[in-house]
Amino acid sequence: MTKIQTIERFIFERQPHTAHGEFTNLLYDIALVAKLIAYKTNRAGLVDILGRVGVVNVQGESQQKLDVFADELIVRICDHTGRLCVMASEEREDIITIPSEYRKGAYVLVFDPLDGSSNIDVNVSIGTIFGIYRCKDWDLRGRLEDVLQPARDLAAAGYILFGASTMMVYSTGQGVHGFTLDLEIGEFLLSHENMELPEPPAYYSVNHAYYERWSSNVQRYVRWLQGQDGSDAPILSSRYIGSLVADFHRNLLRGGVFFYPAEIKKPNGKIRLLYEAGPLAFLIKQAGGYASDGRQPILDITPANLHQRVPFYIGNHSLVKRAEYFIGQDE
Ligand code: P6P
């Protein structure tokens, strides 16, 4: 019988011998969150949970009920366990402090509770993205300074993909590992150990509708990816779902580059640094790839605020480095 490896056993077997279990238990908590959101997401078409709540979140985007559910679920599961000193969510303007009646812990959780939620009611895959930092100060006050850390300092990062199957993919700095939810037994089972970007890459992913909004250098990069102008690019196909976690996951498995460039009227693009670009940049480095804002590694950027946006290029190292080459040329 093949060795069935649950995510709990996998995490436990890899925790440092000196560990006290706090970090390990925090990863268990996230696996529990994944199961609960999966349950709700799978039933979204059945239960009256579709449609917009009517509330507009800090991003100016109307919140869908599953957005609200996922955000509140993560906070409820994680705020009283004594593992965190502070949290931050894409759906909330300010940091999420730990209620005074609960003990604080040594970690910080940042998350996008349900990215791509506009895809919910058209049955396209959506995802949760998370990052775990260590609290920066010993008295665990849980301040904004504990959240605004560069992704290079992440202790762990990962995502949950709610698609044809539910997957949880994470790294603690020892490779990227994927687990698929077995609905029969309600467990995440190891399905993709040591995920690495394949070569040659298969795809490039960008929203071509915005071509006229990009700089001429970015336009030249796109034509290079398409094999135009004497390009030495690999033969690539175009795939863009409009759901970051789904696009990222496909490119991680097949190789490729996803990018959301700066636009002339949106110099910082759309993707958020703290809880989208940063955690994915941590993962892609562990998988042998690279992530950039077009000029520098995403891993090295310290967020100036919770909801800072960055131009975003992520995937196979050579494809992202070529983006930096084109963008770095004189306009
Ligand atoms: P556009 C979803 O709103 C999201 O943040 C990502 O999931 C996705 O990659 C991107 O926006 C799609 O944006 O402008 O191409 O529709």
CSV table of C-alpha atoms and ligand atoms in Angstrom, one decimal:
chain,number,residue,atom,x,y,z
A,1,MET,CA,0.0,0.0,0.0
A,2,THR,CA,1.6,3.3,-1.0
A,3,LYS,CA,2.6,5.5,1.9
A,4,ILE,CA,-0.4,7.8,2.6
A,5,GLN,CA,1.0,11.0,4.0
A,6,THR,CA,-1.5,13.5,5.5
A,7,ILE,CA,-0.5,17.1,5.7
A,8,GLU,CA,-0.5,17.0,9.5
A,9,ARG,CA,2.0,14.1,9.5
A,10,PHE,CA,4.2,15.7,6.8
A,11,ILE,CA,4.4,19.0,8.8
A,12,PHE,CA,5.1,17.2,12.1
A,13,GLU,CA,7.9,15.1,10.6
A,14,ARG,CA,9.6,18.2,9.3
A,15,GLN,CA,9.4,20.5,12.2
A,16,PRO,CA,12.7,21.3,13.8
A,17,HIS,CA,13.5,19.1,16.9
A,18,THR,CA,13.8,22.3,18.9
A,19,ALA,CA,10.2,23.3,17.9
A,20,HIS,CA,7.6,23.8,20.5
A,21,GLY,CA,4.8,23.0,18.1
A,22,GLU,CA,3.4,26.6,17.8
A,23,PHE,CA,4.4,27.0,14.2
A,24,THR,CA,3.3,23.4,13.3
A,25,ASN,CA,-0.1,24.0,14.9
A,26,LEU,CA,-0.5,27.2,13.0
A,27,LEU,CA,-0.1,25.3,9.8
A,28,TYR,CA,-2.6,22.8,11.0
A,29,ASP,CA,-5.0,25.7,11.7
A,30,ILE,CA,-4.6,26.8,8.1
A,31,ALA,CA,-5.3,23.3,6.8
A,32,LEU,CA,-8.5,23.3,8.9
A,33,VAL,CA,-9.5,26.7,7.4
A,34,ALA,CA,-8.9,25.2,3.9
A,35,LYS,CA,-11.3,22.4,4.6
A,36,LEU,CA,-14.0,24.7,5.9
A,37,ILE,CA,-13.8,27.2,3.0
A,38,ALA,CA,-13.7,24.2,0.6
A,39,TYR,CA,-17.0,22.9,2.0
A,40,LYS,CA,-18.6,26.3,1.7
A,41,THR,CA,-17.1,27.0,-1.8
A,42,ASN,CA,-18.2,23.6,-3.1
A,43,ARG,CA,-21.8,24.4,-2.0
A,44,ALA,CA,-21.8,28.0,-3.3
A,45,GLY,CA,-23.9,27.0,-6.2
A,46,LEU,CA,-26.4,25.2,-4.0
A,47,VAL,CA,-26.8,27.5,-1.0
A,48,ASP,CA,-27.9,31.1,-1.2
A,49,ILE,CA,-24.3,32.3,-0.7
A,50,LEU,CA,-23.8,33.7,-4.1
A,51,GLY,CA,-24.2,37.3,-5.0
A,52,ARG,CA,-22.8,40.4,-3.5
A,53,VAL,CA,-23.1,41.4,0.1
A,54,GLY,CA,-23.3,45.0,-1.1
A,55,VAL,CA,-20.4,46.0,1.2
A,56,VAL,CA,-17.4,47.5,-0.5
A,57,ASN,CA,-14.0,46.4,0.9
A,58,VAL,CA,-10.9,48.6,1.3
A,59,GLN,CA,-9.9,47.8,-2.3
A,60,GLY,CA,-13.1,49.5,-3.5
A,61,GLU,CA,-14.3,46.0,-4.7
A,62,SER,CA,-17.8,44.9,-3.8
A,63,GLN,CA,-17.5,42.0,-1.4
A,64,GLN,CA,-19.0,38.6,-2.2
A,65,LYS,CA,-20.5,36.6,0.6
A,66,LEU,CA,-17.7,34.0,0.4
A,67,ASP,CA,-15.1,36.8,0.8
A,68,VAL,CA,-16.7,37.8,4.0
A,69,PHE,CA,-17.1,34.2,5.2
A,70,ALA,CA,-13.5,33.3,4.4
A,71,ASP,CA,-12.1,36.5,6.1
A,72,GLU,CA,-14.2,36.1,9.2
A,73,LEU,CA,-13.4,32.3,9.4
A,74,ILE,CA,-9.7,32.7,9.3
A,75,VAL,CA,-9.8,35.3,12.1
A,76,ARG,CA,-12.1,33.2,14.2
A,77,ILE,CA,-10.0,30.1,13.8
A,78,CYS,CA,-6.7,31.9,14.5
A,79,ASP,CA,-7.3,34.8,16.9
A,80,HIS,CA,-7.5,32.8,20.2
A,81,THR,CA,-5.0,30.0,19.7
A,82,GLY,CA,-2.0,31.8,21.3
A,83,ARG,CA,0.1,31.4,18.2
A,84,LEU,CA,-0.2,34.9,16.7
A,85,CYS,CA,0.5,38.4,17.8
A,86,VAL,CA,-1.2,40.1,14.9
A,87,MET,CA,-2.9,39.4,11.6
A,88,ALA,CA,-3.6,41.4,8.4
A,89,SER,CA,-6.2,40.7,5.7
A,90,GLU,CA,-6.8,42.0,2.2
A,91,GLU,CA,-10.4,42.6,3.3
A,92,ARG,CA,-9.6,44.8,6.3
A,93,GLU,CA,-8.2,48.4,6.3
A,94,ASP,CA,-6.0,48.0,9.4
A,95,ILE,CA,-4.1,45.3,11.2
A,96,ILE,CA,-6.2,42.7,13.1
A,97,THR,CA,-5.2,42.7,16.7
A,98,ILE,CA,-5.5,39.7,19.1
A,99,PRO,CA,-8.3,40.3,21.6
A,100,SER,CA,-6.8,41.2,25.0
A,101,GLU,CA,-8.4,38.2,26.7
A,102,TYR,CA,-6.3,35.8,24.6
A,103,ARG,CA,-2.6,35.0,24.9
A,104,LYS,CA,-0.4,36.3,22.1
A,105,GLY,CA,2.1,34.1,20.2
A,106,ALA,CA,5.3,34.6,18.2
A,107,TYR,CA,3.9,34.6,14.7
A,108,VAL,CA,2.2,37.0,12.3
A,109,LEU,CA,-0.4,35.8,9.7
A,110,VAL,CA,-1.1,37.8,6.5
A,111,PHE,CA,-3.6,36.6,4.0
A,112,ASP,CA,-5.9,37.3,1.1
A,113,PRO,CA,-8.9,35.2,2.2
A,114,LEU,CA,-10.4,34.6,-1.2
A,115,ASP,CA,-8.5,36.0,-4.2
A,116,GLY,CA,-10.3,36.1,-7.5
A,117,SER,CA,-13.7,36.1,-5.8
A,118,SER,CA,-15.3,37.8,-8.8
A,119,ASN,CA,-15.0,34.3,-10.4
A,120,ILE,CA,-17.1,32.6,-7.7
A,121,ASP,CA,-20.4,32.8,-9.5
A,122,VAL,CA,-19.0,31.7,-12.9
A,123,ASN,CA,-17.5,28.6,-11.3
A,124,VAL,CA,-13.8,29.5,-12.0
A,125,SER,CA,-11.2,28.3,-9.5
A,126,ILE,CA,-10.4,30.8,-6.7
A,127,GLY,CA,-7.8,30.8,-3.9
A,128,THR,CA,-6.6,31.8,-0.5
A,129,ILE,CA,-3.0,33.1,-0.2
A,130,PHE,CA,-1.2,33.3,3.2
A,131,GLY,CA,2.2,34.2,4.6
A,132,ILE,CA,3.6,33.6,8.2
A,133,TYR,CA,6.2,35.9,9.7
A,134,ARG,CA,7.9,35.8,13.1
A,135,CYS,CA,6.9,38.7,15.4
A,136,LYS,CA,9.7,41.1,15.4
A,137,ASP,CA,9.8,42.1,19.1
A,138,TRP,CA,10.0,39.9,22.1
A,139,ASP,CA,7.1,41.5,24.0
A,140,LEU,CA,4.8,40.4,21.1
A,141,ARG,CA,2.9,43.6,21.1
A,142,GLY,CA,1.6,42.8,17.6
A,143,ARG,CA,2.1,46.2,15.8
A,144,LEU,CA,2.0,47.4,12.2
A,145,GLU,CA,5.8,47.0,12.2
A,146,ASP,CA,5.5,43.3,12.8
A,147,VAL,CA,3.4,43.0,9.7
A,148,LEU,CA,5.3,45.3,7.3
A,149,GLN,CA,8.2,42.8,6.7
A,150,PRO,CA,9.9,41.9,3.3
A,151,ALA,CA,8.9,38.5,2.0
A,152,ARG,CA,12.5,37.3,2.3
A,153,ASP,CA,11.8,37.2,6.0
A,154,LEU,CA,8.7,34.9,5.7
A,155,ALA,CA,8.8,31.7,7.9
A,156,ALA,CA,6.3,30.1,5.6
A,157,ALA,CA,3.9,30.9,2.7
A,158,GLY,CA,1.3,29.1,0.7
A,159,TYR,CA,-2.0,29.0,-1.0
A,160,ILE,CA,-5.2,27.0,-1.1
A,161,LEU,CA,-6.7,26.4,-4.5
A,162,PHE,CA,-10.5,25.8,-4.7
A,163,GLY,CA,-10.9,24.2,-8.1
A,164,ALA,CA,-11.8,20.8,-9.6
A,165,SER,CA,-10.1,19.5,-6.4
A,166,THR,CA,-9.0,21.5,-3.4
A,167,MET,CA,-5.2,21.7,-2.9
A,168,MET,CA,-3.1,23.3,-0.3
A,169,VAL,CA,0.5,24.2,-1.4
A,170,TYR,CA,3.0,25.6,1.0
A,171,SER,CA,6.7,26.0,1.9
A,172,THR,CA,8.6,26.6,5.1
A,173,GLY,CA,11.8,27.1,3.2
A,174,GLN,CA,12.5,23.4,2.6
A,175,GLY,CA,10.9,23.0,-0.8
A,176,VAL,CA,7.3,23.4,-2.1
A,177,HIS,CA,4.8,20.7,-1.3
A,178,GLY,CA,1.2,20.1,-2.5
A,179,PHE,CA,-1.6,18.3,-0.8
A,180,THR,CA,-5.0,17.3,-2.3
A,181,LEU,CA,-8.1,17.2,-0.2
A,182,ASP,CA,-9.6,13.7,-0.1
A,183,LEU,CA,-13.3,14.4,0.4
A,184,GLU,CA,-14.0,10.8,1.5
A,185,ILE,CA,-11.8,11.1,4.6
A,186,GLY,CA,-11.6,14.9,5.0
A,187,GLU,CA,-7.8,14.8,4.9
A,188,PHE,CA,-5.2,16.7,2.8
A,189,LEU,CA,-3.0,14.0,1.3
A,190,LEU,CA,0.5,14.6,-0.1
A,191,SER,CA,0.2,14.6,-3.9
A,192,HIS,CA,3.0,16.9,-5.1
A,193,GLU,CA,6.3,16.6,-3.1
A,194,ASN,CA,9.1,19.0,-3.9
A,195,MET,CA,7.3,21.0,-6.7
A,196,GLU,CA,9.8,22.6,-9.0
A,197,LEU,CA,9.3,24.8,-12.1
A,198,PRO,CA,9.8,22.6,-15.2
A,199,GLU,CA,12.0,23.7,-18.2
A,200,PRO,CA,11.2,24.7,-20.8
A,201,PRO,CA,8.2,26.7,-19.7
A,202,ALA,CA,4.8,26.3,-21.4
A,203,TYR,CA,2.9,29.5,-20.9
A,204,TYR,CA,2.8,33.2,-20.5
A,205,SER,CA,-0.1,34.8,-18.6
A,206,VAL,CA,-1.2,38.4,-18.9
A,207,ASN,CA,-4.4,40.3,-19.7
A,208,HIS,CA,-3.8,41.4,-23.3
A,209,ALA,CA,-6.8,43.7,-23.1
A,210,TYR,CA,-4.6,46.2,-21.4
A,211,TYR,CA,-1.8,46.3,-24.1
A,212,GLU,CA,-2.3,50.0,-24.8
A,213,ARG,CA,-2.0,50.9,-21.1
A,214,TRP,CA,1.6,49.5,-20.9
A,215,SER,CA,4.9,51.2,-21.6
A,216,SER,CA,6.6,50.5,-24.9
A,217,ASN,CA,9.2,48.4,-23.0
A,218,VAL,CA,6.5,46.1,-21.6
A,219,GLN,CA,4.9,45.9,-25.1
A,220,ARG,CA,8.3,44.9,-26.5
A,221,TYR,CA,8.5,42.2,-23.8
A,222,VAL,CA,5.1,40.8,-24.7
A,223,ARG,CA,6.1,40.7,-28.4
A,224,TRP,CA,9.3,38.9,-27.4
A,225,LEU,CA,7.2,36.3,-25.5
A,226,GLN,CA,5.1,35.9,-28.6
A,227,GLY,CA,8.2,35.1,-30.7
A,228,GLN,CA,8.1,38.4,-32.7
A,229,ASP,CA,10.9,40.8,-33.6
A,230,GLY,CA,13.6,38.1,-33.9
A,231,SER,CA,12.7,36.8,-30.5
A,232,ASP,CA,14.8,34.0,-28.9
A,233,ALA,CA,11.9,33.2,-26.5
A,234,PRO,CA,10.9,29.6,-25.9
A,235,ILE,CA,7.7,28.5,-27.8
A,236,LEU,CA,4.9,29.6,-25.3
A,237,SER,CA,1.2,29.4,-25.3
A,238,SER,CA,-1.0,32.0,-23.7
A,239,ARG,CA,-3.2,31.1,-20.6
A,240,TYR,CA,-4.9,33.7,-18.4
A,241,ILE,CA,-7.8,32.8,-16.1
A,242,GLY,CA,-8.1,36.1,-14.3
A,243,SER,CA,-7.7,34.3,-10.9
A,244,LEU,CA,-4.2,34.7,-9.6
A,245,VAL,CA,-3.9,31.5,-7.6
A,246,ALA,CA,-5.2,29.4,-10.5
A,247,ASP,CA,-2.9,31.1,-13.0
A,248,PHE,CA,0.1,30.7,-10.6
A,249,HIS,CA,-0.6,27.1,-9.8
A,250,ARG,CA,-0.9,26.1,-13.5
A,251,ASN,CA,2.4,27.9,-14.3
A,252,LEU,CA,4.1,26.3,-11.3
A,253,LEU,CA,3.2,22.8,-12.6
A,254,ARG,CA,3.8,23.5,-16.3
A,255,GLY,CA,6.4,26.4,-16.3
A,256,GLY,CA,5.7,29.9,-17.4
A,257,VAL,CA,5.5,33.5,-16.4
A,258,PHE,CA,2.5,35.4,-15.0
A,259,PHE,CA,2.6,39.2,-15.0
A,260,TYR,CA,0.5,42.1,-14.1
A,261,PRO,CA,2.5,45.1,-15.3
A,262,ALA,CA,2.4,48.7,-14.2
A,263,GLU,CA,0.1,50.8,-16.4
A,264,ILE,CA,0.6,54.4,-17.4
A,265,LYS,CA,-2.3,55.5,-15.1
A,266,LYS,CA,-1.6,52.7,-12.5
A,267,PRO,CA,2.2,52.8,-12.0
A,268,ASN,CA,1.9,50.2,-9.2
A,269,GLY,CA,-0.2,47.8,-11.1
A,270,LYS,CA,-2.9,45.8,-9.2
A,271,ILE,CA,-1.4,42.9,-7.3
A,272,ARG,CA,-0.9,43.6,-3.5
A,273,LEU,CA,2.6,43.1,-2.2
A,274,LEU,CA,2.0,41.9,1.4
A,275,TYR,CA,-0.5,39.1,1.0
A,276,GLU,CA,-0.3,38.2,-2.7
A,277,ALA,CA,3.0,39.0,-4.4
A,278,GLY,CA,5.2,38.4,-1.3
A,279,PRO,CA,4.0,34.9,-0.4
A,280,LEU,CA,4.0,33.7,-4.0
A,281,ALA,CA,7.5,35.2,-4.5
A,282,PHE,CA,8.7,33.1,-1.5
A,283,LEU,CA,7.1,30.0,-3.0
A,284,ILE,CA,8.5,30.5,-6.5
A,285,LYS,CA,12.0,30.9,-5.2
A,286,GLN,CA,11.7,27.6,-3.4
A,287,ALA,CA,10.5,26.1,-6.7
A,288,GLY,CA,13.6,27.4,-8.6
A,289,GLY,CA,11.9,30.5,-10.1
A,290,TYR,CA,12.0,34.3,-9.5
A,291,ALA,CA,9.6,37.2,-8.8
A,292,SER,CA,10.2,40.8,-9.6
A,293,ASP,CA,8.4,44.2,-9.8
A,294,GLY,CA,10.2,44.6,-13.1
A,295,ARG,CA,13.3,46.2,-11.5
A,296,GLN,CA,14.1,44.3,-8.2
A,297,PRO,CA,13.2,41.1,-6.4
A,298,ILE,CA,9.8,41.1,-4.8
A,299,LEU,CA,11.5,39.4,-1.8
A,300,ASP,CA,13.5,42.5,-1.0
A,301,ILE,CA,10.7,45.0,-1.0
A,302,THR,CA,9.6,46.2,2.5
A,303,PRO,CA,5.8,47.1,2.3
A,304,ALA,CA,5.2,50.8,3.0
A,305,ASN,CA,1.6,50.0,4.0
A,306,LEU,CA,-0.7,47.0,4.3
A,307,HIS,CA,-2.3,47.3,0.9
A,308,GLN,CA,0.6,48.5,-1.3
A,309,ARG,CA,0.4,47.4,-4.9
A,310,VAL,CA,3.4,46.4,-7.1
A,311,PRO,CA,3.9,45.6,-10.7
A,312,PHE,CA,4.3,41.8,-10.7
A,313,TYR,CA,6.3,39.3,-12.8
A,314,ILE,CA,6.6,35.7,-11.5
A,315,GLY,CA,7.7,32.4,-12.9
A,316,ASN,CA,10.7,30.8,-14.6
A,317,HIS,CA,13.8,32.7,-13.8
A,318,SER,CA,14.9,33.4,-17.4
A,319,LEU,CA,11.5,34.7,-18.4
A,320,VAL,CA,11.2,37.1,-15.5
A,321,LYS,CA,14.8,38.3,-15.8
A,322,ARG,CA,14.1,39.1,-19.5
A,323,ALA,CA,11.2,41.3,-18.3
A,324,GLU,CA,13.7,43.2,-16.2
A,325,TYR,CA,16.0,43.5,-19.2
A,326,PHE,CA,13.3,45.0,-21.4
A,327,ILE,CA,11.9,47.3,-18.7
A,328,GLY,CA,15.4,48.5,-17.8
A,329,GLN,CA,16.0,49.8,-21.3
A,330,ASP,CA,15.7,53.5,-22.0
A,331,GLU,CA,12.1,54.4,-23.1
B,1,P6P,P1,-7.8,41.6,-14.3
B,1,P6P,C1,-8.6,39.1,-8.9
B,1,P6P,O1,-9.3,40.2,-8.7
B,1,P6P,C2,-7.1,39.5,-9.1
B,1,P6P,O2,-6.7,40.2,-8.1
B,1,P6P,C3,-6.3,38.3,-9.4
B,1,P6P,O3,-6.8,37.1,-8.9
B,1,P6P,C4,-6.2,38.2,-10.9
B,1,P6P,O4,-5.0,37.7,-11.4
B,1,P6P,C5,-6.4,39.7,-11.3
B,1,P6P,O5,-7.1,40.3,-10.3
B,1,P6P,C6,-7.2,39.8,-12.6
B,1,P6P,O6,-7.2,41.2,-12.9
B,1,P6P,O7,-7.6,43.2,-14.3
B,1,P6P,O8,-7.0,41.0,-15.4
B,1,P6P,O9,-9.3,41.2,-14.4
